[in-house]
Coordinates of C-alpha atoms and ligand atoms in Angstrom, one line a residue:
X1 CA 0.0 0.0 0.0
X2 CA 1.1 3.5 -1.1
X3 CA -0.4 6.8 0.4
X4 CA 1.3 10.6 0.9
X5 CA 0.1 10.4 4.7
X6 CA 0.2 7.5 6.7
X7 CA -2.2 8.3 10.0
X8 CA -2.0 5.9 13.3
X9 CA -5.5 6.1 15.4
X10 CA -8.9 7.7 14.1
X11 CA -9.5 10.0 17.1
X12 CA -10.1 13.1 16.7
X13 CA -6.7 14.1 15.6
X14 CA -6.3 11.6 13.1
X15 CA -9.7 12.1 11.6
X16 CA -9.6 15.6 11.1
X17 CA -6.6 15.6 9.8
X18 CA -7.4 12.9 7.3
X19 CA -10.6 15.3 6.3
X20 CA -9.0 18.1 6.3
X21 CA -6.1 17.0 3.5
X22 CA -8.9 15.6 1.1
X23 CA -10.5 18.9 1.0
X24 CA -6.7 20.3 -0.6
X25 CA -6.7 16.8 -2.5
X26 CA -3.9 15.2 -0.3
X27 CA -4.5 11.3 0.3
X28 CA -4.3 9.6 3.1
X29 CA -5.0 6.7 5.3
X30 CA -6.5 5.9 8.3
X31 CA -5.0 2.5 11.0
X32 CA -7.2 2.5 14.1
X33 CA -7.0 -0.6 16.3
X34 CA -10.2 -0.3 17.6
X35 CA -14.0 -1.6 15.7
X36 CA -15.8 1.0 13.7
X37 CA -18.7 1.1 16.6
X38 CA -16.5 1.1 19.4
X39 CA -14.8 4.1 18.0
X40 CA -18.4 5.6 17.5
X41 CA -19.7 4.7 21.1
X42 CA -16.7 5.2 23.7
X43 CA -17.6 8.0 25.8
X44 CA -14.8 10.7 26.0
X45 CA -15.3 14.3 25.6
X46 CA -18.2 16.4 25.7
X47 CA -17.3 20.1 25.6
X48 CA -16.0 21.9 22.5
X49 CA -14.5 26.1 22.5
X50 CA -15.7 28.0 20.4
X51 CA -12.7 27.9 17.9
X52 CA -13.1 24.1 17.7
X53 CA -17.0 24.8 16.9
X54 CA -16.0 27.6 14.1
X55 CA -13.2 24.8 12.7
X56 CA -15.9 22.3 12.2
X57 CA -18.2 24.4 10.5
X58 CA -15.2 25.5 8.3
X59 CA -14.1 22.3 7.5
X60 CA -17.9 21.0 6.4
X61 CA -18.1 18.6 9.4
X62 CA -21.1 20.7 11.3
X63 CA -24.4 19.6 10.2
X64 CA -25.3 17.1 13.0
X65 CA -23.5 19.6 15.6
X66 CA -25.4 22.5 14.9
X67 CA -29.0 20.6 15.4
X68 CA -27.8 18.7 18.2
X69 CA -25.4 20.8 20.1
X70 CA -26.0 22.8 23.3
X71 CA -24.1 26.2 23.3
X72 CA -23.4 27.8 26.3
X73 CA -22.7 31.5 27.4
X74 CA -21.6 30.8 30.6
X75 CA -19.9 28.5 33.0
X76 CA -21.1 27.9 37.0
X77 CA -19.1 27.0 39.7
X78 CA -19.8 26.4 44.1
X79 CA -17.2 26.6 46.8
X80 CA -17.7 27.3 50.0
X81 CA -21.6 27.4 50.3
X82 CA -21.4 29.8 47.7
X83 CA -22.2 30.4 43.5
X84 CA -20.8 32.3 41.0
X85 CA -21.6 32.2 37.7
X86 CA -18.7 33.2 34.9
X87 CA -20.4 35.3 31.6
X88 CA -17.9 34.0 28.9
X89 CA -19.9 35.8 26.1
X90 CA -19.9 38.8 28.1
X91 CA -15.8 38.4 28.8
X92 CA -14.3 36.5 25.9
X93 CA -17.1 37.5 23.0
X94 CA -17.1 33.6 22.7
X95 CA -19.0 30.5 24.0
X96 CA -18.7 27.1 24.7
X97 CA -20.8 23.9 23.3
X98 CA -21.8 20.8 24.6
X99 CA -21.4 18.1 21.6
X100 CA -20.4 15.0 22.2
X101 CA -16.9 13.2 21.0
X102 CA -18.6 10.2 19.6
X103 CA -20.7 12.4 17.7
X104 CA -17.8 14.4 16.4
X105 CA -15.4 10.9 15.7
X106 CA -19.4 9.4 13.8
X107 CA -19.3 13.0 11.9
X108 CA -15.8 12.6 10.4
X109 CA -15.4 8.8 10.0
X110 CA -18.8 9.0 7.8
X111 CA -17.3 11.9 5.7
X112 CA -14.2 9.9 5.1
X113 CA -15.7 7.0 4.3
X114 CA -18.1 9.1 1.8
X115 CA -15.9 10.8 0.1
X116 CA -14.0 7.2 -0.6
X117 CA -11.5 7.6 2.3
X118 CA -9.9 5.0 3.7
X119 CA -9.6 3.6 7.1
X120 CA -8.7 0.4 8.4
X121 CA -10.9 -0.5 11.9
X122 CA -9.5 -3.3 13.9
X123 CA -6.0 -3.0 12.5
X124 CA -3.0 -2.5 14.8
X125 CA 0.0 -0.4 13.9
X126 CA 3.0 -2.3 15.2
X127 CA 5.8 -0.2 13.7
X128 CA 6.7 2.4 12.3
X129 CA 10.2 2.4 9.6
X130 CA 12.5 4.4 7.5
X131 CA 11.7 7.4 9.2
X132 CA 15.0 8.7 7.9
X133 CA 14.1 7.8 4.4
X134 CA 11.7 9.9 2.0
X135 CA 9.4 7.0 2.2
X136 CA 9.0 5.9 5.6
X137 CA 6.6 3.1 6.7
X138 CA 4.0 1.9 9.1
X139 CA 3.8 -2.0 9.9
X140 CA 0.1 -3.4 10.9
X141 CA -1.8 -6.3 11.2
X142 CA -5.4 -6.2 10.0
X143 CA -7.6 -9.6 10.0
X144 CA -4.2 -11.8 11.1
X145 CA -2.1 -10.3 7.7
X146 CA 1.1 -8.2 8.4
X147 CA 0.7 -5.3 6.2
X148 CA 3.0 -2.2 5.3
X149 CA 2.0 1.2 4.1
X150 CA 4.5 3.4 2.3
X151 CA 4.1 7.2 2.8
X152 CA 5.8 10.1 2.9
X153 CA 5.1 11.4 6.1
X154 CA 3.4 9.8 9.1
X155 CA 1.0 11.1 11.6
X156 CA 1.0 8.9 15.1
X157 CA -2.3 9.6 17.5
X158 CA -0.9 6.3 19.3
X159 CA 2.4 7.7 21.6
X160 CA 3.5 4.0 22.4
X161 CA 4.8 3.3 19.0
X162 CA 6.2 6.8 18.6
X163 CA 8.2 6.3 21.7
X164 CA 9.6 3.0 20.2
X165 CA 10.7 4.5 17.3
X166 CA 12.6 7.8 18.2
X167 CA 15.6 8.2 19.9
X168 CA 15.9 7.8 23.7
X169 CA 18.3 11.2 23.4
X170 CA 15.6 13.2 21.3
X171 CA 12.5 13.1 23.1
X172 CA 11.7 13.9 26.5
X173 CA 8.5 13.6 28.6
X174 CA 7.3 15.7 31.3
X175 CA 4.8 13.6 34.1
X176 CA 2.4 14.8 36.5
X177 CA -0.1 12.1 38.2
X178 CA -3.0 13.4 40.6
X179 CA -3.2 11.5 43.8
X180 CA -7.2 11.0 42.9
X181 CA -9.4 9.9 39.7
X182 CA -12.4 11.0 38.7
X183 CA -15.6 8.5 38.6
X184 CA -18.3 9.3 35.5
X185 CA -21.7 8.7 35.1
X186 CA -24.3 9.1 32.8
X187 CA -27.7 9.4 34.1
X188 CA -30.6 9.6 32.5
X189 CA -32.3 12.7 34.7
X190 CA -32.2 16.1 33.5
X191 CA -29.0 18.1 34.5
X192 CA -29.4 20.4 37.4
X193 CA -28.3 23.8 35.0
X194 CA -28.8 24.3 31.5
X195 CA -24.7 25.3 32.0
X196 CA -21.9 23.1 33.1
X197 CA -21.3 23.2 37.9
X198 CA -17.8 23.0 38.7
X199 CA -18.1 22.1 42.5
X200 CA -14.9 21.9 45.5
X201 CA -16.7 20.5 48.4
X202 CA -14.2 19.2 51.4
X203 CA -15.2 15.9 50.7
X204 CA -14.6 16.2 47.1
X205 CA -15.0 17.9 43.5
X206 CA -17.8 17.0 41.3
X207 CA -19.0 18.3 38.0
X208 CA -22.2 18.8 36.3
X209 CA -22.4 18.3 33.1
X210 CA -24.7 16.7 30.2
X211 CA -25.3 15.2 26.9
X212 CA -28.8 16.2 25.8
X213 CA -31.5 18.0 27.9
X214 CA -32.4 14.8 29.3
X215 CA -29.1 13.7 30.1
X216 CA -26.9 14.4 32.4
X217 CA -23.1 13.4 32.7
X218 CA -21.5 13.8 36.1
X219 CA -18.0 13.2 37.7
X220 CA -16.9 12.3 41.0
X221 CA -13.5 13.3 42.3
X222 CA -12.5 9.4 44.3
X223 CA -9.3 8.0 45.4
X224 CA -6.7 7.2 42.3
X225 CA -6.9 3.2 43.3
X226 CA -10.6 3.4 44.1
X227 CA -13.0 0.1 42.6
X228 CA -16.2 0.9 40.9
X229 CA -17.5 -1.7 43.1
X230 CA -17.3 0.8 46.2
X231 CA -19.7 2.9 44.7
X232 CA -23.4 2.1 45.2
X233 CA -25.7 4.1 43.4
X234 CA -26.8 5.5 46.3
X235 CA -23.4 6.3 47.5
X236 CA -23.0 8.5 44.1
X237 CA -26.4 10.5 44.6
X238 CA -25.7 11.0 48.2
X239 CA -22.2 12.4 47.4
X240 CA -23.5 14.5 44.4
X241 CA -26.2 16.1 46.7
X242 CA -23.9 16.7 49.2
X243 CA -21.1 18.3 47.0
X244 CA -23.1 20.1 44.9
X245 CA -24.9 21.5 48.1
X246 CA -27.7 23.8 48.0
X247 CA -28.1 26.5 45.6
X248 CA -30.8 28.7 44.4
X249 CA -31.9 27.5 41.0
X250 CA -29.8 24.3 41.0
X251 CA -31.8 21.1 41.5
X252 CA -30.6 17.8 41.2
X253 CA -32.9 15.4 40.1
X254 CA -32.5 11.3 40.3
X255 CA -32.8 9.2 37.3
X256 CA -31.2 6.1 35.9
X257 CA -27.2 5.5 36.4
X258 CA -26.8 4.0 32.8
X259 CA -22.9 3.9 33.0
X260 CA -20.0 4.3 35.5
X261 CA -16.5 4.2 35.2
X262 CA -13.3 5.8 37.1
X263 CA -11.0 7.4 35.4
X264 CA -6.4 8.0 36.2
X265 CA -6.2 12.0 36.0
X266 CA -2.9 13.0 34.6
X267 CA -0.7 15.8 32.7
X268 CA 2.1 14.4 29.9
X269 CA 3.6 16.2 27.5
X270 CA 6.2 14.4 25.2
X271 CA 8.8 16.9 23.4
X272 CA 9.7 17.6 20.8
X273 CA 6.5 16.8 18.7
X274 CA 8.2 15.8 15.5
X275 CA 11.2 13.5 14.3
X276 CA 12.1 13.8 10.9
X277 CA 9.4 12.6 8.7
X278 CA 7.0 11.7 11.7
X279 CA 4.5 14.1 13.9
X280 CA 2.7 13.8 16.7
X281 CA -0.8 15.1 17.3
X282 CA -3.0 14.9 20.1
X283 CA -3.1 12.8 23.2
X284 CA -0.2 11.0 21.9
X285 CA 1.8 13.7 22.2
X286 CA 0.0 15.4 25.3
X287 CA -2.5 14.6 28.0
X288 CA -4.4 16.9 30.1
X289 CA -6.6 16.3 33.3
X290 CA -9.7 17.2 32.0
X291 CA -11.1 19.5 34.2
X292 CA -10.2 22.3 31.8
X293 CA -11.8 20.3 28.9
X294 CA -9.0 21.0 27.0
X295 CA -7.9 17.8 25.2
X296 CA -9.8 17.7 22.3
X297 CA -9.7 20.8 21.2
X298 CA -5.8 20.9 22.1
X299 CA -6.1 17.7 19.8
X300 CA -7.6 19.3 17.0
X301 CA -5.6 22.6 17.7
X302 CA -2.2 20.4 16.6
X303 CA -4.4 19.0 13.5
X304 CA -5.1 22.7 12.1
X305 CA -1.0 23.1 12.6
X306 CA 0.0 19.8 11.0
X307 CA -2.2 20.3 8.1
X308 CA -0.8 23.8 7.3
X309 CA 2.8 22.3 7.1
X310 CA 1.5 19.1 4.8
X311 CA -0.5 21.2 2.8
X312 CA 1.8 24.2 2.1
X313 CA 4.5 21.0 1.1
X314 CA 1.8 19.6 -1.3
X315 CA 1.0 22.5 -2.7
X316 CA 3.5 25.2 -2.8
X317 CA 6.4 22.7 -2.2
X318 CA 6.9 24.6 1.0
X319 CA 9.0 22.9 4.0
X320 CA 9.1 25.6 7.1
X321 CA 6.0 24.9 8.5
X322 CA 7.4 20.9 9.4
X323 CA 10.1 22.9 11.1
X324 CA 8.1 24.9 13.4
X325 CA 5.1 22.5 14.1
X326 CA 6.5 21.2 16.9
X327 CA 7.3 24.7 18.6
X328 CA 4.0 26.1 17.5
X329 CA 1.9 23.5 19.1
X330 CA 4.4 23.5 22.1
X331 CA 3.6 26.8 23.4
X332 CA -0.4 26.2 22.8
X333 CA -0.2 22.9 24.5
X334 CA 1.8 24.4 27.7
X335 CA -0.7 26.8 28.3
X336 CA -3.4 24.5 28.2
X337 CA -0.9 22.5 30.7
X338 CA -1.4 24.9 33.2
X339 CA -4.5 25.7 33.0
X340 CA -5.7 22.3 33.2
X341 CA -3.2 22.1 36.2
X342 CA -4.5 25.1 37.8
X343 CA -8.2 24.3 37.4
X344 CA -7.2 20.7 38.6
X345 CA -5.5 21.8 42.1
X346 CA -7.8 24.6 42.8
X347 CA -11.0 22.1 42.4
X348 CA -9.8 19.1 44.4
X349 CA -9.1 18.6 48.0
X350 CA -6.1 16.8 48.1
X351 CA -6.5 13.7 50.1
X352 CA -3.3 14.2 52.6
X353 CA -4.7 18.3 52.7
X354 CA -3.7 19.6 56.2
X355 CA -6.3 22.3 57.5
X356 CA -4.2 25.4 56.8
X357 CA -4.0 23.6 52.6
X358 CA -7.8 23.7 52.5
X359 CA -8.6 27.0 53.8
X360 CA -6.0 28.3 51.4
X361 CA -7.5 26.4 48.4
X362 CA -10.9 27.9 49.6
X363 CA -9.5 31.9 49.9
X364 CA -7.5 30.9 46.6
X365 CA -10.9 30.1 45.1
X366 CA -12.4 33.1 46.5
X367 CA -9.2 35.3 45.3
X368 CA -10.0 34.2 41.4
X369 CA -14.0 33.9 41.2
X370 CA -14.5 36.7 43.4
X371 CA -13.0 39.5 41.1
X372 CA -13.5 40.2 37.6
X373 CA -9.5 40.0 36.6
X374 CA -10.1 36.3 38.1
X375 CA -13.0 35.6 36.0
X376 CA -11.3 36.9 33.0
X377 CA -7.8 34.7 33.2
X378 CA -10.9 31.8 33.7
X379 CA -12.9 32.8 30.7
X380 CA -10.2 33.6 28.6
X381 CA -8.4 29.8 28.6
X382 CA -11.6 27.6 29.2
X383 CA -13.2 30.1 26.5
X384 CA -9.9 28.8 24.8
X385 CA -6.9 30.4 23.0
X386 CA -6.7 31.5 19.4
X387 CA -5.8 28.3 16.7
X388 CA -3.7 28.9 13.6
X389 CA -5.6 28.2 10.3
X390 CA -5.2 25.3 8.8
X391 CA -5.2 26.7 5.0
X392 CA -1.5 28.0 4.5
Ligands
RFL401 P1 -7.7 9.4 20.8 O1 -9.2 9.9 20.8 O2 -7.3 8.6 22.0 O3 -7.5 8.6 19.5 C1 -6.4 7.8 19.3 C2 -6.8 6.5 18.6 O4 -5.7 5.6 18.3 C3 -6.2 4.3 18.5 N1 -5.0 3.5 18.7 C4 -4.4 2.8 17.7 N2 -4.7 2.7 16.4 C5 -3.8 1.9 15.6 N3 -2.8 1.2 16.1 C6 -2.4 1.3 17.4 N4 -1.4 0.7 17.9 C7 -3.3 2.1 18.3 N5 -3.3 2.4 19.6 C8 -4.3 3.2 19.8 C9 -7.2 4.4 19.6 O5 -8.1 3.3 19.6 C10 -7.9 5.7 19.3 O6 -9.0 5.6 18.6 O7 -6.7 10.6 20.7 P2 -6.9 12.0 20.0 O8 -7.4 11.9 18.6 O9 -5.6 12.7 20.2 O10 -8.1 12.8 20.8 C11 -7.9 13.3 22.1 C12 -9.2 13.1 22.9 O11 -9.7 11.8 22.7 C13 -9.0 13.4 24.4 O12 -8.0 14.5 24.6 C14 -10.3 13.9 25.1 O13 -11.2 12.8 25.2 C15 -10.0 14.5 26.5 N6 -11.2 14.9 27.2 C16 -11.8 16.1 26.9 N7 -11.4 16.9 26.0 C17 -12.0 18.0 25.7 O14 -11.5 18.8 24.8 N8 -13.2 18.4 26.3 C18 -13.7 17.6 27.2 O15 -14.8 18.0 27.7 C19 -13.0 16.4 27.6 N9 -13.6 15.6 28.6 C20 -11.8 14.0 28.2 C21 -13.0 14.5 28.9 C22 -11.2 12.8 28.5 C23 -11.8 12.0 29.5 N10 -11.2 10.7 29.8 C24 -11.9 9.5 29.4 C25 -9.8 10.7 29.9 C26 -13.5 13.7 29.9 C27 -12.9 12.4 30.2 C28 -13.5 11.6 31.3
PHB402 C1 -17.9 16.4 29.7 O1 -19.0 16.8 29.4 O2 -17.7 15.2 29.7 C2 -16.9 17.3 30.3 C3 -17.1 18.6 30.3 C4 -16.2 19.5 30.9 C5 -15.1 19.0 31.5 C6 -14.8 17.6 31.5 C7 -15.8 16.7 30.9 O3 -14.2 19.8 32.1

């Protein structure tokens, strides 16, 4: 097999970026390890910024969103027996939407497929060669075969094959693990705002947030080695009432616990983001706790960069754009480290917390949402930062 772009994973990153070089005419294809449905079905993300919104639209990929999405103007949080309410619209001039990841990965895999792209499902990449060639390759097995594809440049979404294949003394990866995890539901009950409720309680963070009208999707902040099995479901209301605590206008409302799952909470970033003919986008080059909501639209940030530099080579026989890919999306990807950091360490009581730790998490808390400079840093990153365009 013979393609110009050889992509490892259809996630988000890979998809897009497979789209978004068939609109300029580049081919391309698509190795993902997992089934076609899984890929459609695994709940991930669920909150998009407005530039990732705008990108979709732009790239042709927004029907669905735009009759099923919920767009917010604003974003709530509770602390301390008390509310506040950040007006994104009123501070950044941009919103934030509620669309699911499935939705967005269904979206783009049936616009590939459509437009006679092709992806591989249940096909694992295994290696990756010749990087140091002009025709490097990616080794898979699909339905028991070894196969090879022969590209000119390769795009991995997967990090562990990436790692294998560049040099120890070239890359370098910087690690943060949470001492907690966070345990998400889906419920079928209506969600207790029509925005998403970021909630520190002393016991623990929780978060409000939803699919549909009718459906909510909530987190949990538990211990990092906590079982699934210690969580009745009456365990998860009780701690979600209690967290959330009571607030005018907020009201929780039972329904059906349809899934549950506990999640590691973590911050990578793996640098640099390219060797030779081979780039990293996306989780496999960067992962985010996702109490900023970040990851997916960091993903698709990296895409809009990669397919600049691919496209300007394809077209105008351009090569500085591959050079600075990897310092472009750097400097994005850092800031979205730290806010996903910040957000992250201000939210959660810390297990081990002494007393003096919590009541300077809770005046820290007060500090930010209690001033309008506060609100604005907020607004300003979960709003999210500019993205470059993808069309050199
Ligand atoms: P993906 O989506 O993981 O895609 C990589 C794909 O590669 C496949 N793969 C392989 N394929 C072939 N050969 C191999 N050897 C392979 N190994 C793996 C995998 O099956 C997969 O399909 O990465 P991508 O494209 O970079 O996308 C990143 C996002 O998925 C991720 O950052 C977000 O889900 C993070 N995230 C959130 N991001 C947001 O922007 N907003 C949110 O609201 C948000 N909420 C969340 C989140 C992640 C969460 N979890 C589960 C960690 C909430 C949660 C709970
Ligand atoms: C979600 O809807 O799954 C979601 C929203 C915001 C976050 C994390 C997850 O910060």
């Amino acid at each position: 097999m013979r393609t110009q772009v050889g992509i490892i994973g259809a996630g988000p990153a890979g998809l897009l970026l497979s789209h978004l070089l068939h609109l300029e005419g580049i081919e391309s294809i698509v190795i993902e390890s997992r089934s076609r449905e899984y890929c459609e079905t695994r709940i991930r993300a669920g909150l998009l910024e407005q530039n990732s919104v705008d990108l979709l639209n732009d790239a042709g990929l927004g029907a669905r969103m735009n009759e099923l999405a919920l767009p917010h103007d604003g974003v709530q949080f509770t602390f301390d027996n008390t509310y506040h309410r950040i007006n994104l619209t009123e501070l950044t001039g941009r919103r934030v939407t509620i669309y699911a990841q499935h939705e967005i990965v269904k979206d783009m895999i049936g616009a590939r497929l459509q437009a006679g792209g092709q992806i591989y499902f249940a096909a694992e990449a295994k290696e990756i060669g010749a990087l140091d060639s002009a025709k490097p390759l990616i080794k898979f097995v699909h339905q028991g075969a070894e196969k090879t594809i022969e590209c000119d440049y390769v795009c991995d979404g997967f990090h562990g094959i990436s790692r294998d294949t560049m040099p120890a003394s070239v890359v370098r990866g910087y690690d943060r693990v949470y001492p907690f995890g966070w345990l998400g539901m889906l419920i079928a009950c209506k969600p207790p705002s029509h925005e998403l409720i970021y909630s520190h309680h002393p016991e623990g963070f929780t978060l409000f947030s939803m699919r549909s009208p009718e459906i909510t999707r909530a987190y949990l902040q538990v211990p990092p080695d906590d079982d699934i099995k210690n969580w009745s479901k009456d365990r998860m209301w009780s701690q979600m009432r209690k967290r959330l605590g009571k607030h005018e206008g907020l009201e929780l409302q039972e329904g059906e616990i349809l899934q549950a799952a506990i999640t590691p909470m973590r911050s990578y970033v793996s640098e640099p983001m390219r060797y030779e003919r081979l780039f990293l986008a996306g989780d496999s080059a960067h992962i985010v706790p996702p109490t900023g909501a970040k990851g997916m639209n960091l993903a698709m940030a990296d895409v809009c960069v990669l397919a600049r530099a691919l496209i300007a080579f394809y077209k105008n026989n351009q090569t500085h754009y591959f050079d600075s890919y990897s310092e472009i999306c750097l400097g994005r990807v850092w800031r979205a480290e730290h806010f996903s950091w910040w957000l992250t360490t201000m939210l959660h009581p810390f297990y081990d917390a002494s007393p003096f730790d919590l009541r300077r998490q809770i005046a820290e808390l007060h500090a930010v949402f209690g001033s309008k400079a506060g609100q604005t840093l907020v607004a300003e990153n979960y709003a999210g930062l500019p993205i470059v365009n993808w069309r050199p």
